Amino acid sequence: MLTEDNLESLQEVVAIWNEWRRKYQGAEANSYGAKLINANLSYANLNGADLHRANLRGANLKGANLSGANLTGANLTGANLSQSNTMAANFHNATLTGACIQDCNFHGATKLDAAICEYVD
């Protein structure tokens, strides 16, 4: 699991992660409760990832693929979700206060109405 303590070279980690996701497309990506505060996950392939209760406060998720991700109870306060794909993602009880959602694709996302939202464009 990725934490703040082991994110020294996050761009390399994202590249390795995306390659792993391409190679093992059917594998489950479980990051339940991950602490990724202010992490740079721009353009990361998090398709179908279990980010349930993850702390993504202030994270840069610009252009990330979060389609089908489980973001139940996740803290996305102040996160940059611009240009990200959150199609069919689950946001039940997620916090999106101050999140940037410019050009974000929420088509088919579930439980957005139950998320705590104060969006920033």
PDB file of C-alpha atoms in Angstrom:
ATOM      1  CA  MET A   1       0.000   0.000   0.000  1.00  0.00           C
ATOM      2  CA  LEU A   2       1.286   3.477  -0.833  1.00  0.00           C
ATOM      3  CA  THR A   3       1.723   5.897   2.083  1.00  0.00           C
ATOM      4  CA  GLU A   4       3.236   9.351   2.470  1.00  0.00           C
ATOM      5  CA  ASP A   5       6.411   7.770   3.838  1.00  0.00           C
ATOM      6  CA  ASN A   6       7.234   5.833   0.668  1.00  0.00           C
ATOM      7  CA  LEU A   7       6.280   8.291  -2.071  1.00  0.00           C
ATOM      8  CA  GLU A   8       9.782   9.665  -2.735  1.00  0.00           C
ATOM      9  CA  SER A   9       9.618   9.286  -6.496  1.00  0.00           C
ATOM     10  CA  LEU A  10       5.914   9.279  -7.205  1.00  0.00           C
ATOM     11  CA  GLN A  11       6.174   9.860 -10.940  1.00  0.00           C
ATOM     12  CA  GLU A  12       8.187   6.645 -11.215  1.00  0.00           C
ATOM     13  CA  VAL A  13       5.681   4.886  -8.993  1.00  0.00           C
ATOM     14  CA  VAL A  14       2.784   6.049 -11.198  1.00  0.00           C
ATOM     15  CA  ALA A  15       4.602   4.841 -14.333  1.00  0.00           C
ATOM     16  CA  ILE A  16       5.338   1.461 -12.717  1.00  0.00           C
ATOM     17  CA  TRP A  17       1.767   1.254 -11.400  1.00  0.00           C
ATOM     18  CA  ASN A  18       0.259   2.046 -14.813  1.00  0.00           C
ATOM     19  CA  GLU A  19       2.494  -0.577 -16.467  1.00  0.00           C
ATOM     20  CA  TRP A  20       1.449  -3.147 -13.846  1.00  0.00           C
ATOM     21  CA  ARG A  21      -2.215  -2.294 -14.469  1.00  0.00           C
ATOM     22  CA  ARG A  22      -1.714  -2.775 -18.240  1.00  0.00           C
ATOM     23  CA  LYS A  23       0.023  -6.116 -17.694  1.00  0.00           C
ATOM     24  CA  TYR A  24      -2.432  -7.479 -15.092  1.00  0.00           C
ATOM     25  CA  GLN A  25      -5.702  -5.953 -16.240  1.00  0.00           C
ATOM     26  CA  GLY A  26      -7.924  -8.315 -14.241  1.00  0.00           C
ATOM     27  CA  ALA A  27      -6.046  -7.942 -10.949  1.00  0.00           C
ATOM     28  CA  GLU A  28      -7.751  -6.191  -8.039  1.00  0.00           C
ATOM     29  CA  ALA A  29      -6.188  -2.891  -6.966  1.00  0.00           C
ATOM     30  CA  ASN A  30      -6.856  -2.597  -3.240  1.00  0.00           C
ATOM     31  CA  SER A  31      -5.723   0.598  -1.524  1.00  0.00           C
ATOM     32  CA  TYR A  32      -8.293   0.533   1.284  1.00  0.00           C
ATOM     33  CA  GLY A  33      -7.547   3.282   3.793  1.00  0.00           C
ATOM     34  CA  ALA A  34      -4.431   4.469   1.941  1.00  0.00           C
ATOM     35  CA  LYS A  35      -2.873   7.712   3.193  1.00  0.00           C
ATOM     36  CA  LEU A  36      -2.121   9.647   0.014  1.00  0.00           C
ATOM     37  CA  ILE A  37      -2.302  13.220   1.294  1.00  0.00           C
ATOM     38  CA  ASN A  38      -0.983  15.678  -1.333  1.00  0.00           C
ATOM     39  CA  ALA A  39       0.109  12.738  -3.517  1.00  0.00           C
ATOM     40  CA  ASN A  40       0.767  13.419  -7.191  1.00  0.00           C
ATOM     41  CA  LEU A  41      -1.306  10.743  -8.915  1.00  0.00           C
ATOM     42  CA  SER A  42      -1.919  12.672 -12.122  1.00  0.00           C
ATOM     43  CA  TYR A  43      -2.756  10.356 -15.025  1.00  0.00           C
ATOM     44  CA  ALA A  44      -2.584   7.255 -12.794  1.00  0.00           C
ATOM     45  CA  ASN A  45      -4.682   4.279 -13.873  1.00  0.00           C
ATOM     46  CA  LEU A  46      -6.847   3.623 -10.815  1.00  0.00           C
ATOM     47  CA  ASN A  47      -9.623   1.982 -12.812  1.00  0.00           C
ATOM     48  CA  GLY A  48     -11.713  -0.148 -10.444  1.00  0.00           C
ATOM     49  CA  ALA A  49      -9.388   0.501  -7.486  1.00  0.00           C
ATOM     50  CA  ASP A  50     -10.683   0.051  -3.953  1.00  0.00           C
ATOM     51  CA  LEU A  51      -9.928   3.458  -2.423  1.00  0.00           C
ATOM     52  CA  HIS A  52     -12.547   3.001   0.284  1.00  0.00           C
ATOM     53  CA  ARG A  53     -11.728   5.417   3.157  1.00  0.00           C
ATOM     54  CA  ALA A  54      -8.525   6.573   1.431  1.00  0.00           C
ATOM     55  CA  ASN A  55      -7.185   9.957   2.512  1.00  0.00           C
ATOM     56  CA  LEU A  56      -6.574  11.782  -0.767  1.00  0.00           C
ATOM     57  CA  ARG A  57      -6.760  15.289   0.741  1.00  0.00           C
ATOM     58  CA  GLY A  58      -5.011  17.722  -1.588  1.00  0.00           C
ATOM     59  CA  ALA A  59      -4.013  14.936  -3.993  1.00  0.00           C
ATOM     60  CA  ASN A  60      -3.371  15.733  -7.642  1.00  0.00           C
ATOM     61  CA  LEU A  61      -5.578  13.322  -9.591  1.00  0.00           C
ATOM     62  CA  LYS A  62      -5.626  15.401 -12.766  1.00  0.00           C
ATOM     63  CA  GLY A  63      -6.384  13.168 -15.742  1.00  0.00           C
ATOM     64  CA  ALA A  64      -6.449  10.033 -13.557  1.00  0.00           C
ATOM     65  CA  ASN A  65      -8.611   7.090 -14.547  1.00  0.00           C
ATOM     66  CA  LEU A  66     -10.880   6.477 -11.545  1.00  0.00           C
ATOM     67  CA  SER A  67     -13.650   4.784 -13.517  1.00  0.00           C
ATOM     68  CA  GLY A  68     -15.397   2.176 -11.423  1.00  0.00           C
ATOM     69  CA  ALA A  69     -13.272   3.037  -8.367  1.00  0.00           C
ATOM     70  CA  ASN A  70     -14.708   2.598  -4.889  1.00  0.00           C
ATOM     71  CA  LEU A  71     -14.230   5.982  -3.191  1.00  0.00           C
ATOM     72  CA  THR A  72     -16.722   5.266  -0.408  1.00  0.00           C
ATOM     73  CA  GLY A  73     -15.837   7.417   2.589  1.00  0.00           C
ATOM     74  CA  ALA A  74     -12.727   8.789   0.851  1.00  0.00           C
ATOM     75  CA  ASN A  75     -11.429  12.231   1.796  1.00  0.00           C
ATOM     76  CA  LEU A  76     -10.912  14.214  -1.426  1.00  0.00           C
ATOM     77  CA  THR A  77     -10.913  17.625   0.258  1.00  0.00           C
ATOM     78  CA  GLY A  78      -9.039  20.076  -1.960  1.00  0.00           C
ATOM     79  CA  ALA A  79      -8.090  17.340  -4.436  1.00  0.00           C
ATOM     80  CA  ASN A  80      -7.578  18.153  -8.108  1.00  0.00           C
ATOM     81  CA  LEU A  81      -9.888  15.891 -10.114  1.00  0.00           C
ATOM     82  CA  SER A  82      -9.794  18.044 -13.251  1.00  0.00           C
ATOM     83  CA  GLN A  83      -9.949  16.057 -16.484  1.00  0.00           C
ATOM     84  CA  SER A  84     -10.217  12.799 -14.533  1.00  0.00           C
ATOM     85  CA  ASN A  85     -12.502   9.940 -15.499  1.00  0.00           C
ATOM     86  CA  THR A  86     -14.758   9.012 -12.583  1.00  0.00           C
ATOM     87  CA  MET A  87     -17.366   7.173 -14.662  1.00  0.00           C
ATOM     88  CA  ALA A  88     -19.273   4.681 -12.515  1.00  0.00           C
ATOM     89  CA  ALA A  89     -17.152   5.505  -9.438  1.00  0.00           C
ATOM     90  CA  ASN A  90     -18.810   5.198  -6.021  1.00  0.00           C
ATOM     91  CA  PHE A  91     -18.612   8.393  -3.947  1.00  0.00           C
ATOM     92  CA  HIS A  92     -20.906   7.325  -1.068  1.00  0.00           C
ATOM     93  CA  ASN A  93     -19.963   9.371   2.042  1.00  0.00           C
ATOM     94  CA  ALA A  94     -16.911  10.798   0.260  1.00  0.00           C
ATOM     95  CA  THR A  95     -15.815  14.357   1.063  1.00  0.00           C
ATOM     96  CA  LEU A  96     -15.157  16.558  -1.964  1.00  0.00           C
ATOM     97  CA  THR A  97     -15.115  19.962  -0.254  1.00  0.00           C
ATOM     98  CA  GLY A  98     -12.976  22.371  -2.252  1.00  0.00           C
ATOM     99  CA  ALA A  99     -12.176  19.753  -4.901  1.00  0.00           C
ATOM    100  CA  CYS A 100     -11.424  20.956  -8.430  1.00  0.00           C
ATOM    101  CA  ILE A 101     -13.679  19.079 -10.861  1.00  0.00           C
ATOM    102  CA  GLN A 102     -13.144  21.087 -14.036  1.00  0.00           C
ATOM    103  CA  ASP A 103     -13.764  18.851 -17.071  1.00  0.00           C
ATOM    104  CA  CYS A 104     -14.263  15.831 -14.795  1.00  0.00           C
ATOM    105  CA  ASN A 105     -16.409  13.000 -16.184  1.00  0.00           C
ATOM    106  CA  PHE A 106     -18.896  11.921 -13.486  1.00  0.00           C
ATOM    107  CA  HIS A 107     -21.175  10.040 -15.921  1.00  0.00           C
ATOM    108  CA  GLY A 108     -22.710   7.094 -14.108  1.00  0.00           C
ATOM    109  CA  ALA A 109     -20.960   7.895 -10.823  1.00  0.00           C
ATOM    110  CA  THR A 110     -23.000   6.667  -7.867  1.00  0.00           C
ATOM    111  CA  LYS A 111     -23.894   8.199  -4.529  1.00  0.00           C
ATOM    112  CA  LEU A 112     -22.640  11.673  -5.497  1.00  0.00           C
ATOM    113  CA  ASP A 113     -25.740  13.055  -3.836  1.00  0.00           C
ATOM    114  CA  ALA A 114     -24.612  11.454  -0.547  1.00  0.00           C
ATOM    115  CA  ALA A 115     -21.096  12.885  -0.804  1.00  0.00           C
ATOM    116  CA  ILE A 116     -20.205  16.110   1.028  1.00  0.00           C
ATOM    117  CA  CYS A 117     -19.627  18.386  -1.924  1.00  0.00           C
ATOM    118  CA  GLU A 118     -18.588  21.978  -2.374  1.00  0.00           C
ATOM    119  CA  TYR A 119     -16.971  21.909  -5.785  1.00  0.00           C
ATOM    120  CA  VAL A 120     -14.462  24.372  -7.163  1.00  0.00           C
ATOM    121  CA  ASP A 121     -14.344  24.836 -10.927  1.00  0.00           C
TER     122      ASP A 121
END
